[in-house]
XYZ file of C-alpha atoms in Angstrom:
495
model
C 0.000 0.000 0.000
C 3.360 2.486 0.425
C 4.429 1.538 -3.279
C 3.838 4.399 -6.006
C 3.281 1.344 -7.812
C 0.341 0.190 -5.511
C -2.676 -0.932 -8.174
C -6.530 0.023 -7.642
C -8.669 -3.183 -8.127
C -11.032 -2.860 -10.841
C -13.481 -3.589 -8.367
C -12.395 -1.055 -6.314
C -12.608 1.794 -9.212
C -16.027 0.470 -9.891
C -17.528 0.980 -6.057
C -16.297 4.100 -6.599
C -18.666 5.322 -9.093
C -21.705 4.221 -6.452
C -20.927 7.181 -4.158
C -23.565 9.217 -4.218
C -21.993 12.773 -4.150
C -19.383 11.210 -6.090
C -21.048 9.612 -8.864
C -22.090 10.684 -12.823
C -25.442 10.290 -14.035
C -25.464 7.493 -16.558
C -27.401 8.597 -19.539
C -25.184 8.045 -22.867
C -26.022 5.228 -25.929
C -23.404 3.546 -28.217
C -25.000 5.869 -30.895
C -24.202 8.894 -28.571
C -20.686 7.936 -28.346
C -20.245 7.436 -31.900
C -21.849 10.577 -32.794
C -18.830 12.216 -29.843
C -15.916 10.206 -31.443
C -17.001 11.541 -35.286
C -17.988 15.283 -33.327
C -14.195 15.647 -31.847
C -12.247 13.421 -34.531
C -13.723 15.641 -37.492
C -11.944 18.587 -36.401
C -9.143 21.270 -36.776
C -6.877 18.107 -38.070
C -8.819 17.968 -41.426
C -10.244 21.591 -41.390
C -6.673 23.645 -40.824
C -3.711 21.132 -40.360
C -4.143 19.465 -43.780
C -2.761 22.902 -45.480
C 0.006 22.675 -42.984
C 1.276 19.377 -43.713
C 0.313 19.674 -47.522
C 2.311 22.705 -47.971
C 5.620 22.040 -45.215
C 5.418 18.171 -45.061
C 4.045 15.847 -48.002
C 2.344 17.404 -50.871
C -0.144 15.349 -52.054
C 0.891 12.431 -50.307
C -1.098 14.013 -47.165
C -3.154 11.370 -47.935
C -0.925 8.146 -47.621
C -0.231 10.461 -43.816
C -3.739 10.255 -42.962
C -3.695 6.444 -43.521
C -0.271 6.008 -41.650
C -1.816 7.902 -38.601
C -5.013 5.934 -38.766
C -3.325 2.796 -38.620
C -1.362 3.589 -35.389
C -4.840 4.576 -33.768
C -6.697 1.712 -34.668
C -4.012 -0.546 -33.189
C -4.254 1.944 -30.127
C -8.446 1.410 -30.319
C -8.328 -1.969 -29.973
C -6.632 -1.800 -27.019
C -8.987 1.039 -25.694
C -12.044 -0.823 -26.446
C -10.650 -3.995 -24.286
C -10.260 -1.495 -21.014
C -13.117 0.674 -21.644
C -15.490 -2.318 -21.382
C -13.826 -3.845 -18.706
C -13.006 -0.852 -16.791
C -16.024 1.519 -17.053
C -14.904 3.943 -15.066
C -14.374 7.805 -15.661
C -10.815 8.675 -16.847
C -9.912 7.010 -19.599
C -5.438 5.868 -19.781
C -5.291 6.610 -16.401
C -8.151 4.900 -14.629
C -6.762 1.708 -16.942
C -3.136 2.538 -16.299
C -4.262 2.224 -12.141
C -5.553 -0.962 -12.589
C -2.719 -2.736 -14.211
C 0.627 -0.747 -14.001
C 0.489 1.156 -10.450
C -0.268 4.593 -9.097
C 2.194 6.711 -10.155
C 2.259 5.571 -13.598
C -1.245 6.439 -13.762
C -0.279 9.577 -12.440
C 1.760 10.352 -14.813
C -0.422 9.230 -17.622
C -3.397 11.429 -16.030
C -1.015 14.787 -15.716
C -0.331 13.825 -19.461
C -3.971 13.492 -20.359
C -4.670 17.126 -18.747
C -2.263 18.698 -20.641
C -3.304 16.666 -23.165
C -7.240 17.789 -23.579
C -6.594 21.780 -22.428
C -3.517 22.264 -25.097
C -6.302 20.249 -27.650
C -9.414 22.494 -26.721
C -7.147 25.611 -26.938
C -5.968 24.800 -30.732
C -9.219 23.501 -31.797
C -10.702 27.348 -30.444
C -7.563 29.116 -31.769
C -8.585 26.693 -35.331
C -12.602 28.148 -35.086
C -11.287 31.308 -34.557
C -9.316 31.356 -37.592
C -12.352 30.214 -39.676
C -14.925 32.165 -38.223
C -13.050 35.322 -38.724
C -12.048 34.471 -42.338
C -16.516 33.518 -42.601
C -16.751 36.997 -41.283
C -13.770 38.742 -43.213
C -15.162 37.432 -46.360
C -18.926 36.996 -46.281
C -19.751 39.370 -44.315
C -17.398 42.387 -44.461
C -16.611 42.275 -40.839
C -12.599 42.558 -39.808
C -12.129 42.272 -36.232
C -9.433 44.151 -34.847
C -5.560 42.692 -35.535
C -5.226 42.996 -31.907
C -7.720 40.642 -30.886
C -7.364 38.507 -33.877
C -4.826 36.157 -31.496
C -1.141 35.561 -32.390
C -1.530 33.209 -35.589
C -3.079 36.768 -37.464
C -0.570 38.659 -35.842
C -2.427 40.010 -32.509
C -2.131 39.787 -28.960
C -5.139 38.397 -27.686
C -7.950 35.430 -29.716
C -11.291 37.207 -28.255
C -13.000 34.886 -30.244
C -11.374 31.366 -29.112
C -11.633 32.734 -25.365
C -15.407 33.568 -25.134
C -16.182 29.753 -27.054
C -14.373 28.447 -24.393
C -16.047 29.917 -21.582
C -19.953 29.258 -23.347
C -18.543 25.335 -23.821
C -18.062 25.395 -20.025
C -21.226 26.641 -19.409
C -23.047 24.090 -21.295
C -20.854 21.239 -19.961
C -21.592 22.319 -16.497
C -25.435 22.187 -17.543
C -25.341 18.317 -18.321
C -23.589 15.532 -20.395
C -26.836 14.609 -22.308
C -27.647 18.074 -23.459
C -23.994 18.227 -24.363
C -24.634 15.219 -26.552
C -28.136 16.567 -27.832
C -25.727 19.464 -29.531
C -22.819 17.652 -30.769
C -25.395 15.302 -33.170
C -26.967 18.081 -34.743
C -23.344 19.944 -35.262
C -22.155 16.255 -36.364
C -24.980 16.280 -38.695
C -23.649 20.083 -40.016
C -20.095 18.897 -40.100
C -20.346 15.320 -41.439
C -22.599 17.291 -44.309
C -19.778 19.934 -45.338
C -17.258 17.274 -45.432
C -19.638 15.202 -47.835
C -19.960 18.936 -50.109
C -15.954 18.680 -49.898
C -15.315 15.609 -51.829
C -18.422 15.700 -53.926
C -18.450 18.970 -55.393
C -14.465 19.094 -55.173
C -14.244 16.393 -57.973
C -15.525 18.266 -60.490
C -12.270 20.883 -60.004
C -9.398 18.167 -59.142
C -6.510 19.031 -61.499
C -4.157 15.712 -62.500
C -1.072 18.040 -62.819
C -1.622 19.261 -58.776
C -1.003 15.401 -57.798
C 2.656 15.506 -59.281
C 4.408 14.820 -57.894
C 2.625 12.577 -55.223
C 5.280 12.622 -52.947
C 7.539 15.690 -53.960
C 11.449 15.310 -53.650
C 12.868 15.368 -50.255
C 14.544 19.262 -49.517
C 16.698 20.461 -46.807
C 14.858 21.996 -44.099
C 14.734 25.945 -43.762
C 18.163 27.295 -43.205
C 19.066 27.592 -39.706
C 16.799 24.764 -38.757
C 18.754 21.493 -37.627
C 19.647 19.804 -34.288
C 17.236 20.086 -31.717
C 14.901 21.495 -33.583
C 14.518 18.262 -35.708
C 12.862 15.091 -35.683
C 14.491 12.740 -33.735
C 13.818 9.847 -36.061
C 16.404 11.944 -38.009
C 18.837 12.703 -35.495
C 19.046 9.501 -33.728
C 18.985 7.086 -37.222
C 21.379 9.324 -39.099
C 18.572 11.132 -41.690
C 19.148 14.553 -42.697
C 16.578 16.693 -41.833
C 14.198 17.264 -44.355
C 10.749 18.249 -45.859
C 9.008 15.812 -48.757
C 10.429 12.613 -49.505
C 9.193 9.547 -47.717
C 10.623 10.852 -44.849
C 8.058 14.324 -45.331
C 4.964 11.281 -44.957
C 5.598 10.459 -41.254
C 6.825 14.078 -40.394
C 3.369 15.235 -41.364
C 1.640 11.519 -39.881
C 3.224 13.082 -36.754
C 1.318 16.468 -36.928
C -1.934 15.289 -38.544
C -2.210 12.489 -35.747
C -3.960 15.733 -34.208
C -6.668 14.862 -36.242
C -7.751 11.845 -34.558
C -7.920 12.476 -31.350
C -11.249 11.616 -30.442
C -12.119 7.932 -29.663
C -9.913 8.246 -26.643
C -11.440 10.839 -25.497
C -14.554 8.379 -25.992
C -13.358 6.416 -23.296
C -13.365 9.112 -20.868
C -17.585 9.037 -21.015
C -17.301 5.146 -19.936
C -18.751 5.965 -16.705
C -21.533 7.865 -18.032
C -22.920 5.287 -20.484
C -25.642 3.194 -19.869
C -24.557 -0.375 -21.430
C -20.610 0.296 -21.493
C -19.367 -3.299 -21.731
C -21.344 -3.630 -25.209
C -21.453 0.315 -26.322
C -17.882 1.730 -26.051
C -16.216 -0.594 -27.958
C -18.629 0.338 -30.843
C -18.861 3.996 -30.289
C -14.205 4.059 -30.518
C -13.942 1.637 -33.148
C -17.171 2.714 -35.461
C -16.136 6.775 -35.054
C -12.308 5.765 -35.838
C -13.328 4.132 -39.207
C -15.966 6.457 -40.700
C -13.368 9.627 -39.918
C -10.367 7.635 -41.229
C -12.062 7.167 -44.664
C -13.476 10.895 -44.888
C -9.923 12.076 -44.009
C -8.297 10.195 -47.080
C -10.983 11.294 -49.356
C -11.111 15.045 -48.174
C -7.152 15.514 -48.541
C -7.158 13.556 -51.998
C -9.866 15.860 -53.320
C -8.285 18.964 -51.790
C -4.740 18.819 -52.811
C -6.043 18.051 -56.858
C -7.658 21.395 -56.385
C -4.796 23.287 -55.508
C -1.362 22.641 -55.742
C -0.037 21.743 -52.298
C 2.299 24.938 -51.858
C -0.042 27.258 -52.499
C -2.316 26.046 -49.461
C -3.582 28.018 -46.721
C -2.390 27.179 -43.087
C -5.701 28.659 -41.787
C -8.655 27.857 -44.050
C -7.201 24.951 -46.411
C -10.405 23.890 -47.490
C -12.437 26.785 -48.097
C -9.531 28.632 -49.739
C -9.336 25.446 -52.542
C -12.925 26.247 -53.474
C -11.760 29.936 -53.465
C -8.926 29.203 -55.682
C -11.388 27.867 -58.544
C -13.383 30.630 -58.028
C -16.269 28.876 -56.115
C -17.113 31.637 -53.356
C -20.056 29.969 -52.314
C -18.739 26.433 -51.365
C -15.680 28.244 -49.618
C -18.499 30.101 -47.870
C -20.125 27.159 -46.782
C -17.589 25.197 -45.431
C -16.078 27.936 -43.488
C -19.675 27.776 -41.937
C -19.655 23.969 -41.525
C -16.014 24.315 -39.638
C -17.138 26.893 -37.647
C -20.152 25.069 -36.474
C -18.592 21.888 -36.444
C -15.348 22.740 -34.572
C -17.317 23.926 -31.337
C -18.470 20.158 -30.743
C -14.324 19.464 -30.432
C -13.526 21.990 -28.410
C -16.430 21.043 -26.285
C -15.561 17.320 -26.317
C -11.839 17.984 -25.569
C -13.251 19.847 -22.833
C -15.464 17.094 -21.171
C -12.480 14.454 -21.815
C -10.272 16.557 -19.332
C -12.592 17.616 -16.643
C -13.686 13.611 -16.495
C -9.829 12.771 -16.088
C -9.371 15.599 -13.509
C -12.292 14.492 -11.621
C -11.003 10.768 -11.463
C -7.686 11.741 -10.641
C -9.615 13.908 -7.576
C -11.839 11.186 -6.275
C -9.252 9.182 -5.788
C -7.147 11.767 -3.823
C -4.138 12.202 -6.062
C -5.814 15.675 -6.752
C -7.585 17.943 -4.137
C -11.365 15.500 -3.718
C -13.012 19.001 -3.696
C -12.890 18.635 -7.250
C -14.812 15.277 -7.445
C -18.433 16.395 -6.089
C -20.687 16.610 -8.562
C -23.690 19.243 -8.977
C -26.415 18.193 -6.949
C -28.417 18.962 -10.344
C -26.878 18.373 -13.178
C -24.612 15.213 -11.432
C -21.612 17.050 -13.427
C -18.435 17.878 -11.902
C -18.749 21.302 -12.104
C -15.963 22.397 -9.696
C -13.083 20.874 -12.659
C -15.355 21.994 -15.092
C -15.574 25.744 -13.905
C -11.438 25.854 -13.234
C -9.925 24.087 -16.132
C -12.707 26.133 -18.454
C -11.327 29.131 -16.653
C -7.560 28.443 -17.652
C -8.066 27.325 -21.146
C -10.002 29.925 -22.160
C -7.301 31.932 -21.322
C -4.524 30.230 -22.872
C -6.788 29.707 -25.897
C -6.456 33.277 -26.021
C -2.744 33.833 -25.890
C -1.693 30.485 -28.232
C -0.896 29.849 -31.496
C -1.130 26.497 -33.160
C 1.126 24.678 -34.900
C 3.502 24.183 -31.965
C 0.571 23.151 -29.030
C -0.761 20.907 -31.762
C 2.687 18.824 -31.737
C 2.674 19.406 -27.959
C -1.109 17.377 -27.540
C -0.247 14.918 -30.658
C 3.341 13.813 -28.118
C 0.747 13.503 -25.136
C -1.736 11.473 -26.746
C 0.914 8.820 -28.518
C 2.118 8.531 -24.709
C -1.132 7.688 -23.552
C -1.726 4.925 -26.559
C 1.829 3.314 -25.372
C 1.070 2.981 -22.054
C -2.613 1.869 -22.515
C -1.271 -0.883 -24.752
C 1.564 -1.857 -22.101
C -1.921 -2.033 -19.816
C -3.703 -4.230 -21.709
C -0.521 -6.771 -21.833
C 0.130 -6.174 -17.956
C -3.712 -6.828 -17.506
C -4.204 -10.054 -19.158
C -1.329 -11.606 -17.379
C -2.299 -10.450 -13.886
C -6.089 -10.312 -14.220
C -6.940 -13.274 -16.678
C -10.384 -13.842 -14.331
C -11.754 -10.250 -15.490
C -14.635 -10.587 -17.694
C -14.256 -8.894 -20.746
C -16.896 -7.896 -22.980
C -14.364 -6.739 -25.803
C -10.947 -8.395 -26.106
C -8.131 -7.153 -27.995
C -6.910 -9.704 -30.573
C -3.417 -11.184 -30.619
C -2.289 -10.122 -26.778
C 0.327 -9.199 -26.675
C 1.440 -9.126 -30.161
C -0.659 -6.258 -31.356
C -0.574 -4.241 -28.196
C 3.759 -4.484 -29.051
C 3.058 -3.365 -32.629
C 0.745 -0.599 -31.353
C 3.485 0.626 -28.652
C 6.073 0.114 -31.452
C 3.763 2.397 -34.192
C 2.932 5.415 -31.405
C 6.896 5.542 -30.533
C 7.742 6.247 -34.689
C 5.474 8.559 -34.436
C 6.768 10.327 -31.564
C 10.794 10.404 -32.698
C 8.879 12.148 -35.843
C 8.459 14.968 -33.699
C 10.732 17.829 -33.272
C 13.045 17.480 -30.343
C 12.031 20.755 -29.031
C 8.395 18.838 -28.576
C 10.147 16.355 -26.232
C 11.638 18.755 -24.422
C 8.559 20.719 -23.145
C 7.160 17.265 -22.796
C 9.993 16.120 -20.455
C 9.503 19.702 -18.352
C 5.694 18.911 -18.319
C 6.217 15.056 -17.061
C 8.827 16.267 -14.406
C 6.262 19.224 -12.786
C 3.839 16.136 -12.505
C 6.349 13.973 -10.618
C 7.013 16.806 -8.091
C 3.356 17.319 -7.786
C 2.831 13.525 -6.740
C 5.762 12.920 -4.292
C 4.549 16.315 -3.019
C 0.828 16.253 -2.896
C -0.636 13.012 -4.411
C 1.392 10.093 -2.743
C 0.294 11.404 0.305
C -3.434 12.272 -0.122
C -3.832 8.835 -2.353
C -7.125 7.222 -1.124
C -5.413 3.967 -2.037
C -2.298 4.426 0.278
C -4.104 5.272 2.981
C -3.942 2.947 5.965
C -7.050 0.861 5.576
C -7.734 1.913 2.494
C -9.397 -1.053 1.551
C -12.209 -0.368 4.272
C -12.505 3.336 2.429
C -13.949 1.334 -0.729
């Protein structure tokens, strides 16, 4: 019970949900969830980072990117879909990661997963910001000020991405089913402009814009080498460079952003009504349908305009633009606008559901983990962590937090996999509704996959990682060892 590697039963974390002034209200269907994993995977990944990755990364072969980062997650989903049905139990990695690996690495997974879903909600607002103000800028005639057009247009302050985040707090605080009520008709709105994308896009694809598919591989920007790298280049002797092969799993690395969303699914385990049966079908079934829009959307996209010419803001609508179709550019800058407020509000619910697990079980202060007498939300986390990311939503630009979340989220798919393994070999009694196939070969390859994907990342990205990882150790010898429900003496009579 003194070891930071202490484990919490599964029946343990599941007695916990029974406490009344503790406890979430259960209301969510496998057809909610699905309709949560599509709202937050459909998302500032396809809407602004395509143009990013297009233009800096792979040219055309964006595409084969898309595929390479929606392989890695659905070797991560499987595993995901094993613990969420056998664990369903607010929080996601690190209510799995207690159960199988020990306390502080679940720590350490759950200070990742904060950082994780506040740095994601802030890009996804700084991303609606971006659209709604180009919606505004070129429908409407409006300019807001430079000044409070937030750094990526050159101001000081996003007004825009900081008032979204404080209405999505508002409405999470309200209720988790009313929360879902919104995100399907957005879905709906979004799923719909994505559709407009690749239909009406075919009739303007250009076979010269596809060559080449993958363009030659060029030195990175003078000035740029060492630590601001990959790693995957430094450590295995590559040059660093844009394009080429190499260019794929750079921008695999960065787009990855653009799935984040059926792990996030697993943070609602505790609030679904049939969990064993309806999470693995709400990660799995979201995972596919985005994968295959993403491929199709980026295919279409970069025929209609050559890849260097791309925006980094509004990639989509500016293609339409750039064959003179004003009102399909119009729409979809609508569509993302609409449909980016259901990620930003789903990031948002996937953190204040890991804070609140990490508080009820003492590791964070338990004032945290009462829920609204009302509502049954945990509206203390809410209220704070909406508070703070609004904040830094306002202050942030995105290409660099997007790398920082993408780092955080790999880390969470390597340890849940390492779970799963640990899991079957010290658990093999546990019923489980959904079991991941070929344990532990697949769980290796997924662990194996994430980790590429992470060396692809600029070593700059590790290194605010590292600083990130360290605060959280402090912050457990110092505060959560001590407060731990589970180390408690007689903790077992607490449960």
């Amino acid at each position: 019970m003194h070891s930071p590697f202490r484990t919490k039963t599964v029946e343990q974390s599941i007695r916990d949900t029974e406490e009344p002034e503790h406890a979430l209200r259960k209301s969510l269907s496998a057809w909610d969830l699905t309709v949560f994993g599509v709202g937050v995977i459909i998302g500032t990944g396809i809407f602004v980072l395509t143009g990013i990755a297009a233009r800096n990364n792979a040219g055309p072969a964006t595409a084969l990117a898309f595929v390479a980062a929606g392989i890695v997650c659905a070797l991560a989903a499987l595993c995901y879909a094993e613990f969420a049905s056998t664990v369903p139990v607010a929080g996601s990695a690190y209510t799995f990661s207690y159960a199988s690996i020990g306390e502080l690495p679940a720590w350490i997974i759950g200070w990742d997963l904060v950082l994780e879903f506040a740095l994601g909600t802030a890009v996804v607002a700084v991303g609606w910001s971006g659209y709604v103000r180009h919606l505004m800028d070129t429908n409407l005639g409006w300019t807001l000020p430079t000044s409070l057009s937030g750094p990526d247009a050159g101001g000081h302050f996003d007004l825009l991405a900081f008032l979204l985040v404080l209405v999505l707090t508002w409405i999470l605080v309200v209720g988790t089913k009313l929360s879902a009520r919104i995100t399907a008709v957005v879905v709906a709105i979004k799923v719909t402009v994505v559709l407009l994308v690749i239909v009406a896009g075919l009739f303007f694809i250009k076979a010269d814009n596809y060559s080449p598919f993958i363009p030659p591989a060029q030195p990175q920007a003078e000035g740029v080498s060492g630590w601001h790298s990959p790693l995957v280049q430094v450590l295995f002797g590559y040059e660093p460079t844009n394009f080429g092969v190499m260019g794929i799993f750079t921008a695999a690395s960065l787009i990855f952003f653009a799935f984040i969303g059926f792990d996030v699914v697993a943070t609602a385990a505790e609030e679904t009504k049939n969990p064993q049966r309806d999470m693995p079908r709400g990660i799995l079934g979201s995972l596919l349908i985005c994968t295959v829009l993403y491929v199709a959307v980026t295919l279409v996209v970069t025929g209609m305009q050559k890849y260097s010419e791309m925006s980094a803001t509004a990639p989509l609508a500016e293609a339409f633009k750039s064959v003179n179709q004003p009102f399909f550019s119009g729409a979809i800058s609508l569509g993302a606008s609409v449909g980016l407020i259901t990620v930003c509000m789903i990031l948002l619910l996937g953190q204040t559901r890991v804070f609140f697990a990490m508080s009820r079980d003492g590791l964070l202060p338990r004032v945290f983990s009462v829920t609204h007498p009302k509502y049954r939300t945990p509206y203390r986390a809410t209220i704070l962590l909406g508070g703070i990311i609004a904040i830094v939503a306002g202050f942030t630009s995105l290409e660099s937090l997007a790398e920082l979340v993408n780092i955080g989220t790999l880390f969470a798919f390597v340890v849940v996999a390492l779970g799963v393994i640990v899991l079957r070999r010290t658990r093999p009694d546990l019923h489980r509704a959904f079991r991941t196939p070929w344990v532990p070969f697949l769980p290796i390859l997924s662990i194996a996959a994430s980790l590429w994907l992470m060396l692809n990342l600029p070593a700059e990205t590790w290194l605010r990682f590292g600083v990130w990882m360290a605060i959280g150790v402090i912050v457990y010898f110092v505060y959560g060892r001590r407060h731990s429900r589970l180390g408690k003496v007689g903790a077992d009579a607490t449960y």
